[in-house]
Each structure stands twice: as C-alpha cells, then as structure tokens.
mmCIF file of C-alpha atoms in Angstrom:
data_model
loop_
_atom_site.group_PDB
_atom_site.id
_atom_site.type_symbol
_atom_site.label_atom_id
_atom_site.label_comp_id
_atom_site.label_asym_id
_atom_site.label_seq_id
_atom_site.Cartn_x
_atom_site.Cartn_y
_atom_site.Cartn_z
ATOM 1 C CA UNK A 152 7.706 2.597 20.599
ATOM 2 C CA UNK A 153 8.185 -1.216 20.659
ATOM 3 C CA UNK A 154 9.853 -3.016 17.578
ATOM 4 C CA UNK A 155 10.228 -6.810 17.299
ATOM 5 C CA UNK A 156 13.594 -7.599 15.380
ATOM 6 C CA UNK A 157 13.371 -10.931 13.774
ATOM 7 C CA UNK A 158 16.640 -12.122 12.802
ATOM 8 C CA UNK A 159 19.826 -11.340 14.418
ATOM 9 C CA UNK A 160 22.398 -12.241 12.428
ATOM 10 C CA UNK A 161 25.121 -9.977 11.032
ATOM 11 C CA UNK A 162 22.516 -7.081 9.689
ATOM 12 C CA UNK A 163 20.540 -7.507 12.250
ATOM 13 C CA UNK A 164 22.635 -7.547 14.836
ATOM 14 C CA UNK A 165 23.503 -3.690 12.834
ATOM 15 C CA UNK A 166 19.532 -2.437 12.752
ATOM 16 C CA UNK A 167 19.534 -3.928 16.383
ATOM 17 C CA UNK A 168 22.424 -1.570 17.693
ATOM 18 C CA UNK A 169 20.386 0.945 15.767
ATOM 19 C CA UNK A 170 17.416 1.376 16.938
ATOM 20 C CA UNK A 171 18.266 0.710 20.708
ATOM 21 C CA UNK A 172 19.995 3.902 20.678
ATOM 22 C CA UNK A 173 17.430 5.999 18.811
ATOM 23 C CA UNK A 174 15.632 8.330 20.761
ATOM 24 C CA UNK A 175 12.105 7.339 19.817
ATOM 25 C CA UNK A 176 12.450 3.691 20.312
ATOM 26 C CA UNK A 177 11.761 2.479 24.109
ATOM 27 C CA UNK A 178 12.631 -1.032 23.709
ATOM 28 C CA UNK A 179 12.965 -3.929 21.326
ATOM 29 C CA UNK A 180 12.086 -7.711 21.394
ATOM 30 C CA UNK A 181 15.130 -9.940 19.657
ATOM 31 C CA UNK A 182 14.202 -13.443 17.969
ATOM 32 C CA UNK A 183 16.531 -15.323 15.728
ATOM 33 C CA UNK A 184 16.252 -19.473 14.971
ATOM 34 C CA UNK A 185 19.457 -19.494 16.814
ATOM 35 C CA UNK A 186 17.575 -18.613 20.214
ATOM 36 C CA UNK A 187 21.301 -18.212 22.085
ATOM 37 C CA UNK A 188 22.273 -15.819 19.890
ATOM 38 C CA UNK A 189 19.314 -13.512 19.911
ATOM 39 C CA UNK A 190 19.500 -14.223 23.722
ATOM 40 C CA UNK A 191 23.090 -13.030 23.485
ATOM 41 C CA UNK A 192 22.701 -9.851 21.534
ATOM 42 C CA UNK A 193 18.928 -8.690 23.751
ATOM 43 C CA UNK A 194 21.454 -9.423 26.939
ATOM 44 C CA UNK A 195 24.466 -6.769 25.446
ATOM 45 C CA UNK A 196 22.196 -4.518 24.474
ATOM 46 C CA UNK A 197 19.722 -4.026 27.438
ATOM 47 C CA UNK A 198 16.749 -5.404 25.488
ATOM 48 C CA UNK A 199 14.232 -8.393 25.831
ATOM 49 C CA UNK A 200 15.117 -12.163 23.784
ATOM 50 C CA UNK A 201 11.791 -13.987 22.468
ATOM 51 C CA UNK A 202 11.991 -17.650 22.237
ATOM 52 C CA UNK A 203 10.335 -16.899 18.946
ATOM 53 C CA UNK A 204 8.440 -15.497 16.322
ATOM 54 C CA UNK A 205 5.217 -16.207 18.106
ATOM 55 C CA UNK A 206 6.184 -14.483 21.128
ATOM 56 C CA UNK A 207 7.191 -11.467 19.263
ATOM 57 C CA UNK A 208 3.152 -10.874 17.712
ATOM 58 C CA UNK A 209 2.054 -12.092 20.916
ATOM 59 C CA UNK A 210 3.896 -9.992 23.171
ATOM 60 C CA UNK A 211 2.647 -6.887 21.037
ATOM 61 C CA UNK A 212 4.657 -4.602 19.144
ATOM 62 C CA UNK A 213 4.025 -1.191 17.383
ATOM 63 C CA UNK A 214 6.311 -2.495 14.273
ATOM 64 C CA UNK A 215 8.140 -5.508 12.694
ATOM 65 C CA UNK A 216 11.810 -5.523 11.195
ATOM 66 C CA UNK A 217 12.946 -8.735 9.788
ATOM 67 C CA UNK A 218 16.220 -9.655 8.735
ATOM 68 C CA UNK A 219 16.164 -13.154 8.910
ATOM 69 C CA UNK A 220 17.168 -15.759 5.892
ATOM 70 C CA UNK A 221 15.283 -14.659 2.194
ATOM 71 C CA UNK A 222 13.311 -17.718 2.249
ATOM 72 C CA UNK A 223 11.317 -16.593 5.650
ATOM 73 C CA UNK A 224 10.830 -12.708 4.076
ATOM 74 C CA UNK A 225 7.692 -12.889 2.235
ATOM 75 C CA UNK A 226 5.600 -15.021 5.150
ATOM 76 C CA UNK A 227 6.562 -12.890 7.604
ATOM 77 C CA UNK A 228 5.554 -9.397 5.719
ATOM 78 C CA UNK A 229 2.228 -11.054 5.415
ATOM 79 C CA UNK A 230 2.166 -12.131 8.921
ATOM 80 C CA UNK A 231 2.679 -8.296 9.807
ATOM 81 C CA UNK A 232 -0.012 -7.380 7.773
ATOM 82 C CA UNK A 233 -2.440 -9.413 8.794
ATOM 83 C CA UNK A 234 -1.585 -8.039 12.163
ATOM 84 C CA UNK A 235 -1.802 -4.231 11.218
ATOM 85 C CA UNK A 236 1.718 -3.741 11.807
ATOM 86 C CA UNK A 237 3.794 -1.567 9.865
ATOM 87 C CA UNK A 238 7.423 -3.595 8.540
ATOM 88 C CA UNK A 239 11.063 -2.838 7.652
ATOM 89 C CA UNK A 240 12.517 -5.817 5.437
ATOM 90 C CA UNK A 241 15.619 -6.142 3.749
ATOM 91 C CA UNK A 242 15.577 -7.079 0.593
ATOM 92 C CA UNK A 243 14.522 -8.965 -1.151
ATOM 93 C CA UNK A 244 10.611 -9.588 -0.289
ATOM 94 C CA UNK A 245 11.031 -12.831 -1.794
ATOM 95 C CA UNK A 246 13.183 -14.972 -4.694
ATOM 96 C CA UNK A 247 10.628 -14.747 -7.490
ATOM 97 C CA UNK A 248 8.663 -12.814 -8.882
ATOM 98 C CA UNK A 249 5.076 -14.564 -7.453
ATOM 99 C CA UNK A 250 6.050 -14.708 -3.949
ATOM 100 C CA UNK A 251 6.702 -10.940 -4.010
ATOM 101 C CA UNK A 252 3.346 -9.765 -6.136
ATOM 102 C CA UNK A 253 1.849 -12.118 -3.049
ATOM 103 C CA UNK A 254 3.339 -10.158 -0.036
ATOM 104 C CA UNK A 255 2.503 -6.944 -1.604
ATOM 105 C CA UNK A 256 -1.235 -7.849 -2.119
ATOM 106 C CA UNK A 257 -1.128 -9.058 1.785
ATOM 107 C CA UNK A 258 0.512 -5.479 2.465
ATOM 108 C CA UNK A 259 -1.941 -3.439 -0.029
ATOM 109 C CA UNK A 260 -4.693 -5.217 1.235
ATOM 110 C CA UNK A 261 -4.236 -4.454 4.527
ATOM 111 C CA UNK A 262 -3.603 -1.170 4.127
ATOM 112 C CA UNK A 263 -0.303 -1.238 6.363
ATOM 113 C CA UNK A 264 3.311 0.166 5.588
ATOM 114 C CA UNK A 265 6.174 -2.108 3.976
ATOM 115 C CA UNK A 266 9.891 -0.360 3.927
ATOM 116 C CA UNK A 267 12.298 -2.007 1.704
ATOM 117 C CA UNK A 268 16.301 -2.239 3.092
ATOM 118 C CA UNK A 269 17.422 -0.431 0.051
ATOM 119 C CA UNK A 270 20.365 1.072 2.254
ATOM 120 C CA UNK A 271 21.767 3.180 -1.259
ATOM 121 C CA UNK A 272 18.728 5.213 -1.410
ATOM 122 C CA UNK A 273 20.399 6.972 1.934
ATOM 123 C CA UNK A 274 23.503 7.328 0.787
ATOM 124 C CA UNK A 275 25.346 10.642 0.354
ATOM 125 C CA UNK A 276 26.655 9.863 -2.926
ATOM 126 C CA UNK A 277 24.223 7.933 -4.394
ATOM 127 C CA UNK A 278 21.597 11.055 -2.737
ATOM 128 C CA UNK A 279 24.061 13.764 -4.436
ATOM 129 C CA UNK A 280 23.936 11.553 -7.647
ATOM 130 C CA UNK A 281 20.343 11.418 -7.971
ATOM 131 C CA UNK A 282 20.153 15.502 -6.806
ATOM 132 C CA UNK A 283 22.973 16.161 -9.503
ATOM 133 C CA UNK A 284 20.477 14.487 -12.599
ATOM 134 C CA UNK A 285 17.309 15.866 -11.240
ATOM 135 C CA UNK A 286 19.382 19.286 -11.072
ATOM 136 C CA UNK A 287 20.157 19.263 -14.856
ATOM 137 C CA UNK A 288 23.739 19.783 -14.299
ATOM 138 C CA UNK A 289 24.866 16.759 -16.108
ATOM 139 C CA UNK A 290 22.834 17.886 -18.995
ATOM 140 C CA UNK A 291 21.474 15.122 -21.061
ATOM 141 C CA UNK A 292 22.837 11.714 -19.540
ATOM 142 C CA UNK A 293 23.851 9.227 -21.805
ATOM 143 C CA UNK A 294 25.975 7.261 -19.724
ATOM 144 C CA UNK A 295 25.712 5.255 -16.359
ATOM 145 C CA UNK A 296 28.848 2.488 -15.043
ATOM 146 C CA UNK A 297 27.632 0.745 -11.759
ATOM 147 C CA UNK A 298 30.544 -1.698 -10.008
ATOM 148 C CA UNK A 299 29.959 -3.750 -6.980
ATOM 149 C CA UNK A 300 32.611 -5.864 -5.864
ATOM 150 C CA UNK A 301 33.121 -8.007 -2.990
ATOM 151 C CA UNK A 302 36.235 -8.534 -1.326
ATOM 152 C CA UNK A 303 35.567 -12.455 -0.556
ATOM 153 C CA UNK A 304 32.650 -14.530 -1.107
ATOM 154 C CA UNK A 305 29.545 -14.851 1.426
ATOM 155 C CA UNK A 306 29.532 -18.081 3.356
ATOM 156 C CA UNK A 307 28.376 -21.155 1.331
ATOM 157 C CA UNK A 308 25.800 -22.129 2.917
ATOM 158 C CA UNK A 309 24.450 -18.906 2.134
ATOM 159 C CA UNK A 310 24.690 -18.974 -1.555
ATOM 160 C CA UNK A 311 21.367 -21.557 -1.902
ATOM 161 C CA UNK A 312 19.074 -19.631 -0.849
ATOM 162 C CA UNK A 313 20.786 -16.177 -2.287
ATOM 163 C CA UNK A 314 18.823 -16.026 -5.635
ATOM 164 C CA UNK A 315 21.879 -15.768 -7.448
ATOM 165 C CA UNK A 316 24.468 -12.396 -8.221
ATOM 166 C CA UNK A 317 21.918 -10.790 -10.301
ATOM 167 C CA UNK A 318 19.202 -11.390 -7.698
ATOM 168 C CA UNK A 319 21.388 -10.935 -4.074
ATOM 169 C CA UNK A 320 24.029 -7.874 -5.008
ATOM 170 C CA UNK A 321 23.326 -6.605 -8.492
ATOM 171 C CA UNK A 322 19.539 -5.691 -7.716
ATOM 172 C CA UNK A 323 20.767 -2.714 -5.160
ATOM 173 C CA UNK A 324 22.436 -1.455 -8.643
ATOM 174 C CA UNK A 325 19.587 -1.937 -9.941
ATOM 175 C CA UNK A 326 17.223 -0.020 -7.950
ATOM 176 C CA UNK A 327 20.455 2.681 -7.847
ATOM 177 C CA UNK A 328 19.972 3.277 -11.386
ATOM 178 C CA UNK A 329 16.389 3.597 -11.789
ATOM 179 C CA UNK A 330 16.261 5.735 -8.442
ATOM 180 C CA UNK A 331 19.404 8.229 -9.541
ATOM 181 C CA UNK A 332 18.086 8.632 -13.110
ATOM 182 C CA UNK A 333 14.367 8.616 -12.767
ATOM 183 C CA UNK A 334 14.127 5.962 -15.558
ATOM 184 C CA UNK A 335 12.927 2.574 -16.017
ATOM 185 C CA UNK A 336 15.131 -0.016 -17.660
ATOM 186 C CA UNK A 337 13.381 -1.320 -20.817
ATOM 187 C CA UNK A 338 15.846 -3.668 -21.957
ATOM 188 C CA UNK A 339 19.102 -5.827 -20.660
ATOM 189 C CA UNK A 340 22.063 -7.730 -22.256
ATOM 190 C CA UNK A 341 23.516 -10.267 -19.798
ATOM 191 C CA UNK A 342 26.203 -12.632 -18.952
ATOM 192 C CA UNK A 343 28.359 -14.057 -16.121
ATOM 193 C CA UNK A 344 31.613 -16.250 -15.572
ATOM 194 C CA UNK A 345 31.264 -19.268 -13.013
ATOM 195 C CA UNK A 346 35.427 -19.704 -13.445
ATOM 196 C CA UNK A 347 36.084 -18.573 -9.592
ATOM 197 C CA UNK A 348 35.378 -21.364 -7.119
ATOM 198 C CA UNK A 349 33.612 -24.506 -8.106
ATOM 199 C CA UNK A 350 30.950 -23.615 -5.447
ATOM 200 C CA UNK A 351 29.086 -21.037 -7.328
ATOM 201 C CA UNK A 352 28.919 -24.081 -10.089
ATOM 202 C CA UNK A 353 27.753 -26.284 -7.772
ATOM 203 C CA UNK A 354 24.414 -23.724 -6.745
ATOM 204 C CA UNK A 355 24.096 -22.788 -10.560
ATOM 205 C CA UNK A 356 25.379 -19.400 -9.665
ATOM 206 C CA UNK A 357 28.243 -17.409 -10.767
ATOM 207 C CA UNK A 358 31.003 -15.344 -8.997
ATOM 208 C CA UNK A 359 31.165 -12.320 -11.806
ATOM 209 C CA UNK A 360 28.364 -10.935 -13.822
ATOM 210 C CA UNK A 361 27.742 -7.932 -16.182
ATOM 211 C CA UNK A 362 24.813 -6.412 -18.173
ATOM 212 C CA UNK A 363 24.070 -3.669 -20.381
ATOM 213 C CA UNK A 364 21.171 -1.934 -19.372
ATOM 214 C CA UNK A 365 18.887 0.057 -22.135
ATOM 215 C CA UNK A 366 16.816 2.732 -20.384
ATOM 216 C CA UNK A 367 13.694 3.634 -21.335
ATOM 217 C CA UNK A 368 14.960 7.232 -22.611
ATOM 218 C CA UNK A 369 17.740 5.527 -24.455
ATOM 219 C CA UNK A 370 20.267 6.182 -22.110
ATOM 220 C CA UNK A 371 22.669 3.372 -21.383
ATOM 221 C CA UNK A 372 24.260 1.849 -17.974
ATOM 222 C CA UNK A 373 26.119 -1.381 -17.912
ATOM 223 C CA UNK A 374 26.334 -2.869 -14.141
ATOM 224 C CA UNK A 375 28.782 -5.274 -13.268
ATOM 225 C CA UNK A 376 29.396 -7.109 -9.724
ATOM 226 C CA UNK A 377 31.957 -9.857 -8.509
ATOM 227 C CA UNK A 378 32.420 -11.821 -5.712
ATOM 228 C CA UNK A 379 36.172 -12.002 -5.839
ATOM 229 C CA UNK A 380 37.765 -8.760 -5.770
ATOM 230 C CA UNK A 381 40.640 -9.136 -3.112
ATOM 231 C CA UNK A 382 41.480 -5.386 -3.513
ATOM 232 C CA UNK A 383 38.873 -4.840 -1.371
ATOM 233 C CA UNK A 384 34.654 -3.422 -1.185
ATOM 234 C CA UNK A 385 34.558 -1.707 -3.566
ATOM 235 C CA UNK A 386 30.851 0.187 -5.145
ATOM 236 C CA UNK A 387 30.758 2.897 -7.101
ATOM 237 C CA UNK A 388 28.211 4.523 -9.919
ATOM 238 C CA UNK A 389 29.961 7.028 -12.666
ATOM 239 C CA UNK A 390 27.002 9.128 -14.805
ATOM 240 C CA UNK A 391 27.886 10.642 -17.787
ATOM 241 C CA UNK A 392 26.104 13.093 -19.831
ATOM 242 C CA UNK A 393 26.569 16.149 -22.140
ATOM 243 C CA UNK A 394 27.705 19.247 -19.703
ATOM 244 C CA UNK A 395 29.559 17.248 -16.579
ATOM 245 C CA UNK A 396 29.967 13.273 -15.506
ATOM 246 C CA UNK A 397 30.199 12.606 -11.750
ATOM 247 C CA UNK A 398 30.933 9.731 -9.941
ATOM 248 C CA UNK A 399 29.786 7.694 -6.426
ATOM 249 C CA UNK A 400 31.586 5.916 -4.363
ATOM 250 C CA UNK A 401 35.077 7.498 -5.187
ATOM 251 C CA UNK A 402 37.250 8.696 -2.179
ATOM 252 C CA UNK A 403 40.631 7.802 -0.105
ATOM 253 C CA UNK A 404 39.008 4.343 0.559
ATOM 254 C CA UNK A 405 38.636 3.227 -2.695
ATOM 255 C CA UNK A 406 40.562 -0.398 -3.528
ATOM 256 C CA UNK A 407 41.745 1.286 -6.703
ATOM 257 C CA UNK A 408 45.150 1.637 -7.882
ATOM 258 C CA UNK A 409 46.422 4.231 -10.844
ATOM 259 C CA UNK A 410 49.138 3.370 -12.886
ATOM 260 C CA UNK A 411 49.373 6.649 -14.040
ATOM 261 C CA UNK A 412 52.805 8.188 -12.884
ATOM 262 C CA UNK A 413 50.796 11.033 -11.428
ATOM 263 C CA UNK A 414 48.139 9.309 -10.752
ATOM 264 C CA UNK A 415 46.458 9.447 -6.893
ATOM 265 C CA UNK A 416 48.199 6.139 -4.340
ATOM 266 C CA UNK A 417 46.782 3.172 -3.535
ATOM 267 C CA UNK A 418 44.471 3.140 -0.134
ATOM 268 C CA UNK A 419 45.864 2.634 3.143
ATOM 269 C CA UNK A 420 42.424 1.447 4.653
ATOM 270 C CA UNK A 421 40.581 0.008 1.779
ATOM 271 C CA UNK A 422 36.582 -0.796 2.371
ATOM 272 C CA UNK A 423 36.115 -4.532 3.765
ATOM 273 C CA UNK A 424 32.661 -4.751 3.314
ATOM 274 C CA UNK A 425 29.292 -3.291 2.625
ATOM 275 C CA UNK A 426 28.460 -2.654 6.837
ATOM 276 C CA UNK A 427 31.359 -0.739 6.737
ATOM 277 C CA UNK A 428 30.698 0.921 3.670
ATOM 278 C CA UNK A 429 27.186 2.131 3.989
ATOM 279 C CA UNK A 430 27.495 2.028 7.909
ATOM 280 C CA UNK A 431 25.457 5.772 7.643
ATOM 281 C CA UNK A 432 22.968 4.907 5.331
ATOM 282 C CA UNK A 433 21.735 1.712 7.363
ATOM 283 C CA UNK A 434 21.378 4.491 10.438
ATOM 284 C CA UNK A 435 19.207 6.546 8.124
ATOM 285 C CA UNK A 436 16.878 4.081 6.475
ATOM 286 C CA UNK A 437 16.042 2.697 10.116
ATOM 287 C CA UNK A 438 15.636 6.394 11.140
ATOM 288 C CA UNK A 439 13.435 6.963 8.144
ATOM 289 C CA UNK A 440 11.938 3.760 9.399
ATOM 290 C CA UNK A 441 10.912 4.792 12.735
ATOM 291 C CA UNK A 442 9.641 8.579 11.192
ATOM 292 C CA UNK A 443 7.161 6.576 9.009
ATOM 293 C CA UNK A 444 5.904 4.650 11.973
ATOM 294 C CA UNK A 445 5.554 7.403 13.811
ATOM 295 C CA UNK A 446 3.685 9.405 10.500
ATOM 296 C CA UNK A 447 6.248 12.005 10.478
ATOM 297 C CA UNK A 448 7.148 10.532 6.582
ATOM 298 C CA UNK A 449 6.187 8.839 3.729
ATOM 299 C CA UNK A 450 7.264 5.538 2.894
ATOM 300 C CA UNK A 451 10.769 6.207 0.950
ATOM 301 C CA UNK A 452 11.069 2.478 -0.966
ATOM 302 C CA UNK A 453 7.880 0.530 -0.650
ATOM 303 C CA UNK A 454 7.416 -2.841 -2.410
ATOM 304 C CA UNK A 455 6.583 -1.678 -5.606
ATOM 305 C CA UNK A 456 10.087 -0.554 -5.878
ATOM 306 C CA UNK A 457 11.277 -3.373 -4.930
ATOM 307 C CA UNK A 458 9.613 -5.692 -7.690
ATOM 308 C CA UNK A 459 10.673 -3.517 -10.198
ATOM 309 C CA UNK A 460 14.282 -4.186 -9.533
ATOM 310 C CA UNK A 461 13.429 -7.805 -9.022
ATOM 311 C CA UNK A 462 11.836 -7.284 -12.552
ATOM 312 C CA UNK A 463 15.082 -6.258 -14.252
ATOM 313 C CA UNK A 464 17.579 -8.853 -12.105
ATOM 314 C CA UNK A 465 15.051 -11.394 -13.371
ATOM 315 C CA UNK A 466 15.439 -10.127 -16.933
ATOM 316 C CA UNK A 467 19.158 -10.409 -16.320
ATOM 317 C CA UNK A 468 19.109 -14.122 -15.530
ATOM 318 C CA UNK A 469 16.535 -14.945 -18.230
ATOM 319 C CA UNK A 470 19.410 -12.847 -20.581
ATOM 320 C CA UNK A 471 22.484 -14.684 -19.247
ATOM 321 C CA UNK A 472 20.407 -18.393 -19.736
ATOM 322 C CA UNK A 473 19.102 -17.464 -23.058
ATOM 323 C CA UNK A 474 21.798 -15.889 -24.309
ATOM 324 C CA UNK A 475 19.052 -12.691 -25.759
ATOM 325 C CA UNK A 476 18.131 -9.392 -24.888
ATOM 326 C CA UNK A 477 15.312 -9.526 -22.597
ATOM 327 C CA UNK A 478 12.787 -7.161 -21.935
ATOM 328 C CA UNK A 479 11.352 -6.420 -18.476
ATOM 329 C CA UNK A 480 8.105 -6.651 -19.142
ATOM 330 C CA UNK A 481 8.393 -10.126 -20.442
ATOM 331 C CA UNK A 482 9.206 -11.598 -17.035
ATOM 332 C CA UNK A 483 6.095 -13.259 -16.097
ATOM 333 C CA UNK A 484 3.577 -11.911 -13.528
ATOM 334 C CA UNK A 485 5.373 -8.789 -13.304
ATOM 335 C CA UNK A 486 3.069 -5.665 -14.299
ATOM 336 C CA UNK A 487 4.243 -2.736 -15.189
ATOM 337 C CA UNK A 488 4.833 0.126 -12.680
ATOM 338 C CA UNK A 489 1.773 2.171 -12.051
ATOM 339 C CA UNK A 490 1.032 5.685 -13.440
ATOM 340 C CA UNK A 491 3.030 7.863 -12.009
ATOM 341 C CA UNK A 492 6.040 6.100 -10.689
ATOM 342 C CA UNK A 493 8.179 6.627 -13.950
ATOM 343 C CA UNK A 494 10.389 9.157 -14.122
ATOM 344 C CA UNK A 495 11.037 10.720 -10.352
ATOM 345 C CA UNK A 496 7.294 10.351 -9.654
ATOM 346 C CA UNK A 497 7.563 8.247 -6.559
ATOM 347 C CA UNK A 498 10.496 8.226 -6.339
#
C-alpha cells in the first residue's frame, strides 16, 4: 500500500512515523508547502518527498492523509474523491458549516471513504467510558464534566485560521460526549473570557471557554477548555449517574494538585501536550485507517460525525455572541443526523 501524506508539520510528522512502520504500508510520498521540510522528514524516514500536491495524485497512491493547515482540508477531501481515493483528515473538514456539507457531498457522491482524526474515539479511557454507559453500570447518567486544558498557547500565527476554542479544541469534547453517551446535544449555554493575552482579542478569539450542554435525554455535561493552564495538559471526562460515576483521563500524570491533607501528590511528569497524551490513540486511528483501506473495517468516524460536532461548537459561538441558549438545529445548513445515528447507532 502507497499513502500520500500531505502536510508534515508537527501531526504529520506523528501519522508519518506511523504508518512507515506499519506492516501493511510499503511506502509513503511526503508533501508539505515547506518543500525542505517534507524533503527532510521523507529523507529520516526512508520514504519519497513530492515537490507537491500534484505530484502526490500524479504519482498514484492507494490513499490520501492530509494534515496540512484547516483552510486547505475541505479542497483536498474533494480532490481525493474525485480521484476515487479513500482519505484520513484531521479535523476539522472545514471552518463552517457550508464548506463541510460541500466536502461530504464530494465524498458521498463519489462513493469513496472519509476518516475523521478524532484521536479520542481510540482512547482507552474515553473507549472504557463509552463501554461503561453502554454497559448500564452507571445506571441512569445525569451528569457529564469534560476539561481540556492546554499548557501554553498554539503559535499565533496559528490562531487565524483556528476557528476559534469552541471550533479548534472544544469540538473533540464535543464529539467525546455524544460518542461516550450515545446522545445528541439539543441545546447549549455558552461563554468565554478573552482576559489572557491580548492576541486572542486581536483574532476575536478567546483563551478560556465553557458551556452547558443539554442532551437530548435531559442529561447534562458542561465542557470547559483553556489555553493557559501552566500546570500542565491536562483532559479529562467525569460521568455521573445513579449506581457509579467514573472518570477519564485521571492517573499519576495528571497536572492536579489536592489540598486535601490525605489527598494523592502532585505529578512528577505532568502531560505537556496532546501528542504526548494521546500518543496511542493517534497509532490506532491510523491503524484503523489502513484496516478500512484495506476493507478489513468499517469507517469508525466518517464526516457525518464530524458536522455534528461542528453543529454544536457552532451553537456554542452563536451562544457566547448572543448571549442565548442556542439550539443545534438552528445553525444554518446543518441537517439533522440521519435515522439511525442517534443513540449508539453508528456510532
């Protein structure tokens, strides 16, 4: 199997190192706008530098990962699919809610595969989470609390072209909570704080966020992300409900500190980062990747999924502007899921 990466910056430089060593790959062709450092990366890892995307459709390849800036996403998915080639993107497809409904017609239409970089979805925690609710043991849940928290900001130039907090980091919570509970999110309450750097003022952004989330069972789950939280990476989901209450993302490298006198210590290796973090669910989505290619799976986060968390981070904005609730389904051009995909149905 031949895969052209396009993009080879810091996560792709990751899925790059990934899928050279996989078994079932042969090689890969690297492209990036920054031709020397594509070149650089193809040279360390044994595998072939195109001086662009051309080259890499040209050349012929049995699949297309791209990992390049947002902005490029949603032409390139189409490009794929005009070509008949099945694609791994990271999210998001595109910055609104058009421009994704638009890549997913070109993928529907031509009848090819598009895998979302939802790296959560192969987490352990997050996958015992979602096994825990389906199991019944929580009984009924009534509660969800979902925390992301950067350590440091992402470089400025990158903020632009982001989408925003809601958009960029709080839509992986997003999808986390309506792929652990099976539910979609009807309604959402939202705000955010632009009092960190004057940066995020300066992109109409903000560096802290937080909404309440009304599920569509009545269950609630407030979600709340900063970029400033020099403790360290720190994402975790606790889920509450009448017989037990779990939690994600809790263990020795937590940046949490008790001040209960019997309370666990501080870390000694806090998390950094999310590469660090989910470094073994980015294997297993590009794994799961390569098993779809190869039709040994179905597609485990298509583009549907990913519009409907677009759907509720654009909800969340439209809240935080308007100071209102905000339903969902009054984003514009967004329908509603399909039969069948409420609930766990695919899911």
């Amino acid at each position: 199997m031949r895969i052209g990466v396009i993009g080879t910056g810091r996560i792709g430089t990751v899925h790059a190192n990934t899928l050279s060593r996989h078994r079932d790959v042969g090689s890969l062709i690297l492209t990036d706008a920054n031709l020397g450092r594509a070149q650089e990366l193809a040279h360390r890892l044994g595998e072939t530098a195109a001086p662009g995307v051309d080259e890499i459709f040209r050349w012929g390849v049995d699949a297309v990962v791209i990992t390049t800036a947002t902005p490029a996403h949603a032409e390139l998915i189409g490009r794929a699919a005009r070509s008949g080639l099945p694609v791994f993107c990271e999210k998001p497809i595109a910055l609104d809610v058009p421009g994704t409904l638009a890549a997913i017609a070109e993928v529907e239409a031509a009848g090819t595969v598009l895998q979302m970089g939802f790296q959560r979805r192969f987490d352990a925690g997050y996958t015992g989470a979602r096994e825990a609710v389906r199991s019944g043991r929580l009984g009924r849940l009534h509660t969800v609390r979902a925390v992301t928290s950067d350590q440091e900001p992402p470089p400025e130039a990158y903020l632009p072209q982001s989408g925003g907090l809601f958009r960029d980091t709080l839509v992986h919570d997003f999808d986390m909570v309506r792929w652990v509970t099976g539910r979609e999110v009807a309604e959402v309450y939202a705000a955010g704080s632009d009092a960190g750097p004057p940066v995020f003022r300066a992109v109409g952004d903000v560096d802290t966020g937080a909404a309440v989330l009304t599920l569509d069972d009545g269950t609630l789950a407030t979600v709340t992300a900063t970029r400033l939280n020099g403790a360290g990476y720190d994402v975790r989901m606790e889920l509450a409900g009448e017989r037990d209450q779990i939690v994600v993302g809790l263990d020795d490298r937590t940046p949490i500190t008790s001040t209960e006198p019997t309370g666990p210590p501080a870390a000694d290796n806090p998390w950094t980062g999310f590469v660090e973090r989910f470094a073994p669910a980015y294997e297993a989505e590009l794994s799961a990747f390569v098993q779809v290619v190869r039709g040994e799976r179905t597609n485990p986060c298509d583009g549907r999924e990913a519009l409907q968390a677009l759907r509720v981070a654009e909800a969340c904005e439209a809240s935080r502007r308007e100071r209102r609730a905000v339903r969902p389904a009054e984003i514009p051009g967004a329908p509603l899921p399909e039969p069948g995909l409420g609930a766990f149905g695919g899911r």
